[in-house]
Coordinates of C-alpha atoms and ligand atoms in Angstrom, one line a residue:
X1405 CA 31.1 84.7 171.7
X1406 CA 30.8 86.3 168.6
X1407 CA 27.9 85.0 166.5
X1408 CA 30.4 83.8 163.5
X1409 CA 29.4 80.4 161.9
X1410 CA 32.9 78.1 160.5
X1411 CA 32.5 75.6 157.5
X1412 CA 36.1 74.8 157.0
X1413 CA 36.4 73.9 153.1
X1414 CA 39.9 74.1 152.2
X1415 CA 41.2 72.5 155.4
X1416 CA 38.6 69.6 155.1
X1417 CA 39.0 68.8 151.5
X1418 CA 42.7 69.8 150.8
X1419 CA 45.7 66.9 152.4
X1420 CA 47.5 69.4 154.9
X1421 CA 51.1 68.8 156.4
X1422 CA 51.5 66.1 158.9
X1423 CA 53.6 67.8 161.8
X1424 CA 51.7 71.2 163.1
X1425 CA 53.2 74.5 164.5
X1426 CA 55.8 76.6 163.6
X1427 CA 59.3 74.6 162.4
X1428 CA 60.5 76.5 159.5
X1429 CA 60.2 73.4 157.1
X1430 CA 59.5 72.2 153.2
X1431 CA 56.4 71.3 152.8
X1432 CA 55.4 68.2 150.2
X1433 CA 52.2 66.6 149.4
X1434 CA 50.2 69.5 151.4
X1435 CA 48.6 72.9 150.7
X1436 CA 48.7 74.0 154.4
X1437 CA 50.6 73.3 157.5
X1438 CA 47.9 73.8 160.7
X1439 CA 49.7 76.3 163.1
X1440 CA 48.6 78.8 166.4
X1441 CA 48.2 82.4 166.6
X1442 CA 50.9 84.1 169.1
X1443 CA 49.0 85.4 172.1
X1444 CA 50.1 89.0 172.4
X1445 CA 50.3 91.3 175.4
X1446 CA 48.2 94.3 175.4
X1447 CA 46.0 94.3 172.3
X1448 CA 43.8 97.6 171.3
X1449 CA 41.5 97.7 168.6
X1450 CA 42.3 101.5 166.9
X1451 CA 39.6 101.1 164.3
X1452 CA 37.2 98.0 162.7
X1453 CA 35.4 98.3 159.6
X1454 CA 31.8 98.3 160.3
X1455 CA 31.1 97.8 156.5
X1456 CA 32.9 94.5 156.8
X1457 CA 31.7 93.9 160.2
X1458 CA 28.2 93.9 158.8
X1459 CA 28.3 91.9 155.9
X1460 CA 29.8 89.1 158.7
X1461 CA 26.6 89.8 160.6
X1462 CA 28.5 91.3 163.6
X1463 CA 26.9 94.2 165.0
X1464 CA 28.5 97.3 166.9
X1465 CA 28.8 96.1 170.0
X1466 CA 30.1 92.8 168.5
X1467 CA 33.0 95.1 167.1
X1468 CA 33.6 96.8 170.7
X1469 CA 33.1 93.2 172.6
X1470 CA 36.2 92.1 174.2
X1471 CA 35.7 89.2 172.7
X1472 CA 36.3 90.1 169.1
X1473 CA 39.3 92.3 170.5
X1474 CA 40.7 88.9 171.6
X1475 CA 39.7 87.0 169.1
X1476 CA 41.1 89.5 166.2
X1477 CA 44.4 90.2 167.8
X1478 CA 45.1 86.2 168.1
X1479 CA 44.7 85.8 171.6
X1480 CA 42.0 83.3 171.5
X1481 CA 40.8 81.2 169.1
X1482 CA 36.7 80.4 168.5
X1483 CA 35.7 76.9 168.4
X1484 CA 34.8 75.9 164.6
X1485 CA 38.1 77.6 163.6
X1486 CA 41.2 75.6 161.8
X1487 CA 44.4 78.0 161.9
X1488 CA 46.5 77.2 159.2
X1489 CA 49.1 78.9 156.8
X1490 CA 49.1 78.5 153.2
X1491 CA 52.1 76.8 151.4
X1492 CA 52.9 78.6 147.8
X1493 CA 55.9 79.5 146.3
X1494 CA 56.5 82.1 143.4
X1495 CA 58.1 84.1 141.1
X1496 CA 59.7 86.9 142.9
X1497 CA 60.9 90.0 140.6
X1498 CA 60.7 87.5 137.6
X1499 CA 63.2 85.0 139.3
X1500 CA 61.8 81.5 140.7
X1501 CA 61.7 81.4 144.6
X1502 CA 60.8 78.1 145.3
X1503 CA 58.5 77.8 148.7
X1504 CA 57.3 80.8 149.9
X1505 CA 54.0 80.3 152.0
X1506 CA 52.2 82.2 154.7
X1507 CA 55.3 83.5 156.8
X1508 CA 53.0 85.9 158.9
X1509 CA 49.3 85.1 157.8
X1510 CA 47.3 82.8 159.6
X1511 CA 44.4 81.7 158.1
X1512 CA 41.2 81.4 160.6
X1513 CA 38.7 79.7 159.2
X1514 CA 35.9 80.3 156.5
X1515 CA 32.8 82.0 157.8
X1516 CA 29.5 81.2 155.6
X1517 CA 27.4 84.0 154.5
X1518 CA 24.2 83.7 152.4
X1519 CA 26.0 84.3 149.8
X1520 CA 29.1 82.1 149.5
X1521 CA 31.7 82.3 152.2
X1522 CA 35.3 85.0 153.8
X1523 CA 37.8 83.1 155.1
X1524 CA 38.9 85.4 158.1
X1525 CA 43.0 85.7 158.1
X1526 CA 45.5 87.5 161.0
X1527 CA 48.6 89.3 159.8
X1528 CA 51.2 89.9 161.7
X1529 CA 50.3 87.1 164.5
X1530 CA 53.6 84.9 164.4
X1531 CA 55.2 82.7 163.2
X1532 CA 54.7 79.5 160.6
X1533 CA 56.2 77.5 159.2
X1534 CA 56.8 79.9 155.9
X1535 CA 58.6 82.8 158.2
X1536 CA 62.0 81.8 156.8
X1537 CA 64.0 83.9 159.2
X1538 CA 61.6 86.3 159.8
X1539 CA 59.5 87.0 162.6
X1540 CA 56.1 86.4 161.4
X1541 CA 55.2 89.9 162.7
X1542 CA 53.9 93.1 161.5
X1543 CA 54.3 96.9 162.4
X1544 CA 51.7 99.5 162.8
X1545 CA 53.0 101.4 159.9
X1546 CA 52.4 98.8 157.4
X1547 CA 49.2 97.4 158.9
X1548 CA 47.5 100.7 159.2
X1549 CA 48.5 101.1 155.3
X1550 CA 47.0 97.8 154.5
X1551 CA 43.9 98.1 156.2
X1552 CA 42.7 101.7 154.9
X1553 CA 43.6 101.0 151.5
X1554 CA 41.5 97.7 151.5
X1555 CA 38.9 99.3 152.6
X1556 CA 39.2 102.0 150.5
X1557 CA 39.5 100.0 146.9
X1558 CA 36.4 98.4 148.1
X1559 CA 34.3 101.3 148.2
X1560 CA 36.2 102.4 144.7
X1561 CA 34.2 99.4 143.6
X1562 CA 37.8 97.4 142.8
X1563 CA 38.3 93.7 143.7
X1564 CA 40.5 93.4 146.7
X1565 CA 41.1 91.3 150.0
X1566 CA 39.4 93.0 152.6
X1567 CA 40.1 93.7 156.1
X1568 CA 37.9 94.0 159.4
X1569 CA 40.3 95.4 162.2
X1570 CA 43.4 97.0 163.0
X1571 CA 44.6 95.8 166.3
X1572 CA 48.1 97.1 168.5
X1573 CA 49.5 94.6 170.2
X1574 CA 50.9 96.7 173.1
X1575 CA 54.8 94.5 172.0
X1576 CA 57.5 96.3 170.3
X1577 CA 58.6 94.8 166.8
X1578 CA 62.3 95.6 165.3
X1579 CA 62.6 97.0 162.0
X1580 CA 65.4 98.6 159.8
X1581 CA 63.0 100.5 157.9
X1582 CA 64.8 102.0 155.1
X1583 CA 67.5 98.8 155.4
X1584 CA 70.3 101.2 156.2
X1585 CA 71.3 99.5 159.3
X1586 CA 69.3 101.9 161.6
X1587 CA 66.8 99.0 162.7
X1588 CA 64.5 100.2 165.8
X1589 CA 61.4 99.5 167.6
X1590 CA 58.5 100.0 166.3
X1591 CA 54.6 99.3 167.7
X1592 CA 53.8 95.5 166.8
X1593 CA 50.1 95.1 165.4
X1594 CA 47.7 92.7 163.8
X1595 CA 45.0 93.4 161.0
X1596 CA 42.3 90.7 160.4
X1597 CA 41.9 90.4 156.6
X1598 CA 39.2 88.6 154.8
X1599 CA 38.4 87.4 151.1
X1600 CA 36.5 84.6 149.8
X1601 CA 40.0 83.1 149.3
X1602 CA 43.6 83.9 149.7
X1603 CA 44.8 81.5 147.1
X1604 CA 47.4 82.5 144.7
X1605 CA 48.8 81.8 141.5
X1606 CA 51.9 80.9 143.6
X1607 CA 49.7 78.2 145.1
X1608 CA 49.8 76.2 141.8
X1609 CA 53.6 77.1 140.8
X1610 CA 53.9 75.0 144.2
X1611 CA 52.3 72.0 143.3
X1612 CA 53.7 72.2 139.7
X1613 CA 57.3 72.4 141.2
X1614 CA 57.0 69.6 143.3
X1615 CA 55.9 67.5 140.1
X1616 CA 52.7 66.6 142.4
X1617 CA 50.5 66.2 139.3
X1618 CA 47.4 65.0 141.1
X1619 CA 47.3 67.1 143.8
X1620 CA 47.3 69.8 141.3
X1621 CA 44.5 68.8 139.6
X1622 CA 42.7 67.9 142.8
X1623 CA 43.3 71.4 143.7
X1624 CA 42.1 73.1 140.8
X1625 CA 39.4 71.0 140.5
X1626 CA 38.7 72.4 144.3
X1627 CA 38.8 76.2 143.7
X1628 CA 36.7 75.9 140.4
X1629 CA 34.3 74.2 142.9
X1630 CA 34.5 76.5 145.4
X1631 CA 34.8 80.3 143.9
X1632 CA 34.2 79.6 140.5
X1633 CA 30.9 77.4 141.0
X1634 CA 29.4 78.3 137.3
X1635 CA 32.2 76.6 135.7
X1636 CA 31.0 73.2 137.3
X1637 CA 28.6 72.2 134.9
X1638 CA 31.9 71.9 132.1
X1639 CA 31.8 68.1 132.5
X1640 CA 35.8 67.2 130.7
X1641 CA 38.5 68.4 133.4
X1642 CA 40.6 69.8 130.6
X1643 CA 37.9 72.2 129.4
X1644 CA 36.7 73.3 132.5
X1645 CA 40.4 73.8 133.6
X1646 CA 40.9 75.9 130.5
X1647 CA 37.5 78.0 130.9
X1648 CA 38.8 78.7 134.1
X1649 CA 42.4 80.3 133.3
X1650 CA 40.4 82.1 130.6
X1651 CA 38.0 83.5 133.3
X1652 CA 41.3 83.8 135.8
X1653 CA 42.8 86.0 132.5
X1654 CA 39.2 88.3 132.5
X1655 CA 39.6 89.2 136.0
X1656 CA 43.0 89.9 135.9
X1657 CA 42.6 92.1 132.9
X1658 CA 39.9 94.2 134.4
X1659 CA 41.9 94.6 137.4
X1660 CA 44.7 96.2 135.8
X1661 CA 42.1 98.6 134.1
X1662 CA 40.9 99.6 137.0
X1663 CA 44.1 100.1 139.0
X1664 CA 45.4 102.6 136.0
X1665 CA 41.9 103.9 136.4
X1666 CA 42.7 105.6 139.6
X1667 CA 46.2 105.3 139.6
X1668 CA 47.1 102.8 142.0
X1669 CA 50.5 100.9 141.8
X1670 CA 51.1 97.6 143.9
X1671 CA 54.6 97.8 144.1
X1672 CA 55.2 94.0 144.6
X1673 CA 53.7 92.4 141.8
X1674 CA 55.5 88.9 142.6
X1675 CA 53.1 85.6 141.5
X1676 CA 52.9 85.1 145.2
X1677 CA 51.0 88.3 145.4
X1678 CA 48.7 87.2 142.7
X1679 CA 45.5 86.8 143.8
X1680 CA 43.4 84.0 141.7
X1681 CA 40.2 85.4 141.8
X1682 CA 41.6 89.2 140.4
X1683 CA 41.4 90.5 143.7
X1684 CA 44.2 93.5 145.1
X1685 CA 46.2 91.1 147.7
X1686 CA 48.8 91.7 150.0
X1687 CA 49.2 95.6 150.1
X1688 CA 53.3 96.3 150.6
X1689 CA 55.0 99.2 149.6
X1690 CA 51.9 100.3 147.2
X1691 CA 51.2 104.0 146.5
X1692 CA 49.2 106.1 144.4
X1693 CA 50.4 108.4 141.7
X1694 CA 50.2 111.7 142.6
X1695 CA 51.8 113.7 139.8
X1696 CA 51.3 111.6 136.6
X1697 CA 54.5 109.6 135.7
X1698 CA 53.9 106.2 134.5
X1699 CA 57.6 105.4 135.1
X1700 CA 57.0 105.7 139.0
X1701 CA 57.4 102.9 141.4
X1702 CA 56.7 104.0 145.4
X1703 CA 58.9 100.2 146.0
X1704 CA 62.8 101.5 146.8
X1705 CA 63.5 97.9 146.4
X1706 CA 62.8 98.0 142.9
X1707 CA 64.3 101.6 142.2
X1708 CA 67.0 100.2 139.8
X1709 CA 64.6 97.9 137.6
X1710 CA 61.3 99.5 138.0
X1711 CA 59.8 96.2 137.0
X1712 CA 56.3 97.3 138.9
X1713 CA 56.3 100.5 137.8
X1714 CA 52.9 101.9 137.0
X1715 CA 52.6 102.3 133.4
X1716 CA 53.8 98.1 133.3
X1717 CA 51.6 96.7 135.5
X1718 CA 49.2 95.0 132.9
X1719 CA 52.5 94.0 131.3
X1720 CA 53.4 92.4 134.2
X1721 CA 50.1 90.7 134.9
X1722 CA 50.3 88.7 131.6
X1723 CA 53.7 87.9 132.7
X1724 CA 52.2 86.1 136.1
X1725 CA 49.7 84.8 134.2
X1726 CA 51.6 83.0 131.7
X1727 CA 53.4 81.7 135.1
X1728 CA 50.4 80.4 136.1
X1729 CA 49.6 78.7 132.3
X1730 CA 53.1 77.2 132.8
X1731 CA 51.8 75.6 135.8
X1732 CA 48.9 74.3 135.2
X1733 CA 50.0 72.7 131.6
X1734 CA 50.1 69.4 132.9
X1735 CA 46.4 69.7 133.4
X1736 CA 45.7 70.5 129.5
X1737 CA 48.8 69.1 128.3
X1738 CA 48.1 71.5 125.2
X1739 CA 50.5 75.0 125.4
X1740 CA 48.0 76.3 122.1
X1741 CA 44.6 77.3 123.9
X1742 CA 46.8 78.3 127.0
X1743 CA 48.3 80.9 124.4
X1744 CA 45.7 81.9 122.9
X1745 CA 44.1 83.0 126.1
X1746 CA 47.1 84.8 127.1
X1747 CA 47.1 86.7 123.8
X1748 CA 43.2 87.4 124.4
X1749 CA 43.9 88.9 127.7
X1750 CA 45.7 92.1 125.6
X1751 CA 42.2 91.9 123.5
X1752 CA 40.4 92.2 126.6
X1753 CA 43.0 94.4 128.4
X1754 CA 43.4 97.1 125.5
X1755 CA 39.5 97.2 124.8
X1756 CA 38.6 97.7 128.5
X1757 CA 41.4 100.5 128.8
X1758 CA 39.9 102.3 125.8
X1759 CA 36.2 101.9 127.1
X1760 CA 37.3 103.4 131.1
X1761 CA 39.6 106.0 129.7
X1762 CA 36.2 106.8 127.7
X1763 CA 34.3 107.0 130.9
X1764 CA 36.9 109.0 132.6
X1765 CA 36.7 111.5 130.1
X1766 CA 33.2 111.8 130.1
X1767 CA 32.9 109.9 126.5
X1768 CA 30.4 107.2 125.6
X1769 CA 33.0 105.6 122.3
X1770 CA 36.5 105.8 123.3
X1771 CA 38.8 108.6 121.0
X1772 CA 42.2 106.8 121.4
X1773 CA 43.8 109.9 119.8
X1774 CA 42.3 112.5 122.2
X1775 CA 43.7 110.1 125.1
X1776 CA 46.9 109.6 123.9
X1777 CA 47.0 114.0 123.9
X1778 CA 46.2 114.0 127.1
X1779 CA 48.2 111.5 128.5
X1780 CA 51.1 113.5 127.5
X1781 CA 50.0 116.5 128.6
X1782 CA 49.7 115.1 131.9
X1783 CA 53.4 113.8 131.7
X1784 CA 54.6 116.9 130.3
X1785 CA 54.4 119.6 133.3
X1786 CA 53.8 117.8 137.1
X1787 CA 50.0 116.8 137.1
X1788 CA 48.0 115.2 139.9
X1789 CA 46.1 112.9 138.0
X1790 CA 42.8 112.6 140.7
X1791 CA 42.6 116.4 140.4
X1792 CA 43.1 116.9 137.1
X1793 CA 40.2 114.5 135.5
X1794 CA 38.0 116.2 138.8
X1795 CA 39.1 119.8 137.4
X1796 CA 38.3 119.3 133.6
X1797 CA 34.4 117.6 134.6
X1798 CA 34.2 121.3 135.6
X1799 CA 35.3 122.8 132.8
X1800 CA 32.4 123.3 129.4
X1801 CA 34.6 126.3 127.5
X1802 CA 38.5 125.7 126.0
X1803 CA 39.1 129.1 127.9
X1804 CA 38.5 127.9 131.3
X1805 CA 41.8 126.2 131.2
X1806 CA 42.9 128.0 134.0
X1807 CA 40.1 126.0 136.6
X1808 CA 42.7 122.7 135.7
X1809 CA 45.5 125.2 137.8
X1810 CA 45.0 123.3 141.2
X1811 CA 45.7 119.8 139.3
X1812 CA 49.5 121.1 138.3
X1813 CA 52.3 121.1 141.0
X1814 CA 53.4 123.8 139.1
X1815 CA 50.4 126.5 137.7
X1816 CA 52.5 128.5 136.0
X1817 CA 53.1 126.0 133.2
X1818 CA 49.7 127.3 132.4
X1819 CA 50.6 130.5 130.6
X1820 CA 53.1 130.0 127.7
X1821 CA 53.5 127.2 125.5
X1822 CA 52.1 124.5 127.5
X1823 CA 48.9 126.2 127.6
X1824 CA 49.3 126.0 123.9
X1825 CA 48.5 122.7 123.7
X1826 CA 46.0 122.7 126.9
X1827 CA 43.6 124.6 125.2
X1828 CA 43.8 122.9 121.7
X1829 CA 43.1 119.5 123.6
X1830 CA 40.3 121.1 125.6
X1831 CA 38.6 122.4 122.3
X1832 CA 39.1 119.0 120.3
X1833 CA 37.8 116.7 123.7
X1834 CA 34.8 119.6 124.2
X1835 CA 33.6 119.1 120.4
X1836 CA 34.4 115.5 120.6
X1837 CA 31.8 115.3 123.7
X1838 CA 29.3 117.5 122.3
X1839 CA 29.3 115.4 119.0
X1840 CA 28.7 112.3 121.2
X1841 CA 25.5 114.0 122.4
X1842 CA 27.0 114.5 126.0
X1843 CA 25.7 117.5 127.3
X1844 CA 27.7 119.3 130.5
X1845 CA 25.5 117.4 133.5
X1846 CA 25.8 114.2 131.8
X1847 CA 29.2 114.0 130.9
X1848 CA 30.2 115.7 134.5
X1849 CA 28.0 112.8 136.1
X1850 CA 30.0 110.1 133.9
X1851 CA 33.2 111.4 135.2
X1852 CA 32.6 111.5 138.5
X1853 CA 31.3 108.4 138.7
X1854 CA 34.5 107.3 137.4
X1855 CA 37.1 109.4 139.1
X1856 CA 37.6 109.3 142.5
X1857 CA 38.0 112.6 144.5
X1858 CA 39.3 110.8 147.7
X1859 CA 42.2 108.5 147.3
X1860 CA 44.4 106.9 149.7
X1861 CA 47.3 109.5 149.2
X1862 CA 50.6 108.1 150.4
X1863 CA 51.1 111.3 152.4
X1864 CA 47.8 111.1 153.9
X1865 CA 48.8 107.9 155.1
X1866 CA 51.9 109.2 156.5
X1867 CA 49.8 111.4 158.5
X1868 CA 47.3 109.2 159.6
X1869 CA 50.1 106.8 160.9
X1870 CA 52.5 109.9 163.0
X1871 CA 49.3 110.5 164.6
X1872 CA 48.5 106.8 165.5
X1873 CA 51.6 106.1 166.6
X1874 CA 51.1 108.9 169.4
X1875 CA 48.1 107.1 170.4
X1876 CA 45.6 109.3 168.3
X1877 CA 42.9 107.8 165.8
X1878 CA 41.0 110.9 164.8
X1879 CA 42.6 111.4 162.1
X1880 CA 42.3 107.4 160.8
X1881 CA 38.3 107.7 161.6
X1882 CA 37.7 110.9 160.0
X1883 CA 39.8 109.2 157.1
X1884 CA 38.4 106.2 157.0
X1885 CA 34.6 107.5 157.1
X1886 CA 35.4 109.9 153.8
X1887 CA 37.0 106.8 152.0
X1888 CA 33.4 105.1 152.3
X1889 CA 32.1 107.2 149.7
X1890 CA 35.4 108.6 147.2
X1891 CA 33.2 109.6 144.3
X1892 CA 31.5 112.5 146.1
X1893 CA 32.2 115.8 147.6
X1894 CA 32.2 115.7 151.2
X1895 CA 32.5 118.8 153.7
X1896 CA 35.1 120.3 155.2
X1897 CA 37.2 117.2 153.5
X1898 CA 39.8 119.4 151.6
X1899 CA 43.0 118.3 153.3
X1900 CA 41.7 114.7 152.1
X1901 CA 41.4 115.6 148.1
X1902 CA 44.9 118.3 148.4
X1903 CA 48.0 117.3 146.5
X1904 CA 51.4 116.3 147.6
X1905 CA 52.5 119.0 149.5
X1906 CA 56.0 119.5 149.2
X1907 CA 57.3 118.6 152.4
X1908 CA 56.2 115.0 151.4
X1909 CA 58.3 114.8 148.1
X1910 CA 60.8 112.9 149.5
X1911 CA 60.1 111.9 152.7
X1912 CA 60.2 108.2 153.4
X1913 CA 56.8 106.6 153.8
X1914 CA 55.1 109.3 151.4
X1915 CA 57.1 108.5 147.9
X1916 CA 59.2 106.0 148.7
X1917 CA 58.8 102.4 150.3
X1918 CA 60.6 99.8 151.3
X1919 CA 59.6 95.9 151.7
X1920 CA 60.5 96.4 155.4
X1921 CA 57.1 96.0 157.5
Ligands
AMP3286 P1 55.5 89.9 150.3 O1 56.2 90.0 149.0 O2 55.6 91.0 151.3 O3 54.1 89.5 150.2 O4 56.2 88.7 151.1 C1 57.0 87.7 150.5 C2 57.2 86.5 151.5 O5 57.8 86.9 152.7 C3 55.8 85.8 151.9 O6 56.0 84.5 151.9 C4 55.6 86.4 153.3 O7 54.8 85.6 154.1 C5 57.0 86.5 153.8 N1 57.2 87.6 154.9 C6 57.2 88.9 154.7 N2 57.4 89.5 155.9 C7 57.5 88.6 156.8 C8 57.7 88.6 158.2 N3 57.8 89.7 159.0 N4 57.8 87.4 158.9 C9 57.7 86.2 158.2 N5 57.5 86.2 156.9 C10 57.4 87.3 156.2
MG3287 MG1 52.8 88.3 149.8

């Protein structure tokens, strides 16, 4: 057995649904309905993280055990575990949803660390009673997607939900990827995903909906205990419940700093998909921008409205929150200091932008003018964004404009007019640094610290999934291992920092994503 030890909070404190298993059902007076993994047929691990792995305390041969293969792929469940889905509704694309809940996540159980506690969760491992009519399933496609790009934003040093394993189940799962009416089989699998919790804002839309007033505070008063354990000693339950969305606002903020930081875009930005402790949660149709358009959304779902396109995310996020303020009113009874907080967010939001586009340019004070430049620049001729701030940490004369030519999809915008205003920007930002006292090595250092060289590039993914599929995981390991360390130059790891080649413009899976998975 593996050595994992269970302290079940949520399920022990928290009222759960009556009637267990899978019956698609509304769920009242509960935060959680208990329900089995499905067994599958034929499950292979194709990769586990052994950063995740160790925090957990499982060792290698832990990972390779048949045990955890088992275990991790749903067909056996430890003793000290409590499967359970979570009920929450949401708001999906601004519209109210009602009950949405865990349709294909199954929560294990809460492992405890030294240092507070993951709950372990499957995806992809059947039904619950949230699967509406869906199966509860997952494909490889979108698993292997979610699981490298946890893994990756965690080693980018940004909150997010991580995950331990990618598992195949050896069953076929039907899906009509591109919704055109050309559904086909696809390989099933399941990716064990963990967090200190997988509670959302939807979670308290829920209890707000159902007018359960007390279970709401209950509740709250239950995740303040449990992840935000400084904010206990706040004796009055309406201050403490207000220091909390204030801290809930903080998080959020600095998440959507440091998603435009390296240009990531969720995709799905739905309340449900909210996480409340400002993690990244539930990875979907997500991308990252390769040439810099803050208009782009990698979701086809949202191609007309482009409500989660990049350049709105923090937008967006205030949106949610104010969601979440809206539900927990009842608690405070006051709309004022809920405002107020939501107008501090921009405070925080705007401030924090300034200070990381600083960093990213090598800058100790932020020079909103010099940013704004730049930024338009970048829109103005196709511009890999990851490249270009790796290219101009290079660069210590306004002539060496020509080292930023591997950032452009197009070089040749480099000679003419463009380059115009290119060079003036270069001599400006140069002077600008060298006034601030930062000398080449220093402000290279900054930058680098602060822009990744390795992201997980939508097309790389691609890749990485064709060759999966065909049973090979070189190309996922080699991947995987570089994404450990994104800030620094590793060898022979070229292909992993290249742009968009062209073939990958348009193909599905690369720019364009659907909710199908
Ligand atoms: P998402 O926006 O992808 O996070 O999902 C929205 C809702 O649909 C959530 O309640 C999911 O649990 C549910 N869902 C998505 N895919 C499936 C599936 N294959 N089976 C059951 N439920 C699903
Ligand atoms: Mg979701």
């Amino acid at each position: 057995m593996l050595p994992l030890a269970f302290n079940n909070q949520f399920t022990a404190c928290l009222p759960g649904d009556a009637e267990t298993g899978p019956r698609r059902r509304l769920v009242k007076d509960a935060l959680f309905s208990r329900v089995q993994p499905t067994p599958v047929r034929a499950p292979k691990l194709l990769h586990a993280s052994r950063a995740l792995a160790q925090t957990l305390g499982l060792s290698e041969a832990d990972c390779q055990s048949e045990d955890f293969l088992q275990i991790f792929a749903g067909n056996q469940v430890m003793p000290g575990m409590d499967p359970h889905a979570g009920c929450y509704g949401g708001h999906q694309f601004g519209n109210w949803a009602g009950q949405l809940g865990d349709g294909r996540a199954i929560n294990l159980g809460e492992v405890e660390l030294s240092q507070g506690h993951l709950m372990l969760q499957l995806k992809g491992a059947g039904e619950t009673p949230y699967s509406r009519t869906a199966d509860g399933l997952a494909v490889l496609r979108s698993s292997l997607r979610e699981y490298v790009c946890s893994e990756a934003m965690f080693h980018l040093g940004i909150p997010t939900t991580r995950a331990l394993s990618l598992i195949v189940t050896g069953e076929a799962v039907v899906r009509d990827m591109l919704y055109d009416g050309n559904a086909a089989p696809e390989p099933g699998a399941v990716v064990c995903r963990a967090s200190s919790s997988f509670v959302r804002f939807g979670h308290f839309q829920m209890l707000a909906a159902r007018g359960e007033e007390h279970l709401l505070g209950q509740f709250t008063d239950f995740i303040i205990r449990t992840e935000f354990p400084a904010l206990t000693s706040i004796a009055d339950q309406r201050e403490r419940t207000l220091a909390w969305f204030s801290e809930v606002c903080d998080r959020t903020a600095k998440l959507m700093v440091h998603w435009m930081r390296v240009g990531f875009v969720h995709g799905v930005m739905n309340t449900d998909n909210m996480s409340i402790l400002g993690e990244t949660i539930d990875y979907g149709p997500y991308g990252w921008l390769e040439n810099f358009d803050p208009a782009w959304t990698p979701n086809t779902t949202d191609a007309g409205q482009r409500r989660y396109r990049y350049g709105q995310q923090p937008a967006v996020a205030q949106w949610n929150l104010m969601q979440l303020a809206n539900a927990i009113l009842p608690l405070v009874q006051d709309p004022k200091p809920l405002e107020d907080a939501l107008s501090h967010f921009v405070t925080v939001y705007e401030q924090q932008w300034q200070q990381m586009m600083a960093s990213k340019l090598g800058l100790l004070v932020p020079r909103p003018e010099l940013v704004e430049r730049l930024l338009k620049l970048m829109a103005e001729t196709e511009t890999d964004m990851t490249i270009l701030y790796r290219k101009l940490a290079d660069i210590d004369q306004p002539h060496e404009l020509a080292a930023l030519g591997p950032a452009l999809y197009q070089p040749e915008a480099l000679e003419g007019e463009f380059a115009e205003g290119v060079s003036k920007w270069l001599r400006d930002y140069l002077s600008e640094a060298e006034h601030q006292g930062q000398g080449a090595s220093q402000r290279k250092q900054l930058m680098n610290r602060n822009n990744p060289l390795y992201v997980p590039r939508n097309y790389l993914a691609q890749l990485a999934i064709d060759d999966a599929e065909q049973g090979d995981c070189s190309r996922l390991q080699r991947w995987m291992q570089l994404l450990q360390s994104p800030y620094e130059e590793q060898e022979d790891a070229e292909e992993f920092a290249a742009k968009r080649p062209e073939w990958a413009r348009h193909r599905a899976g690369c720019s364009m994503l659907s909710c199908s998975s």
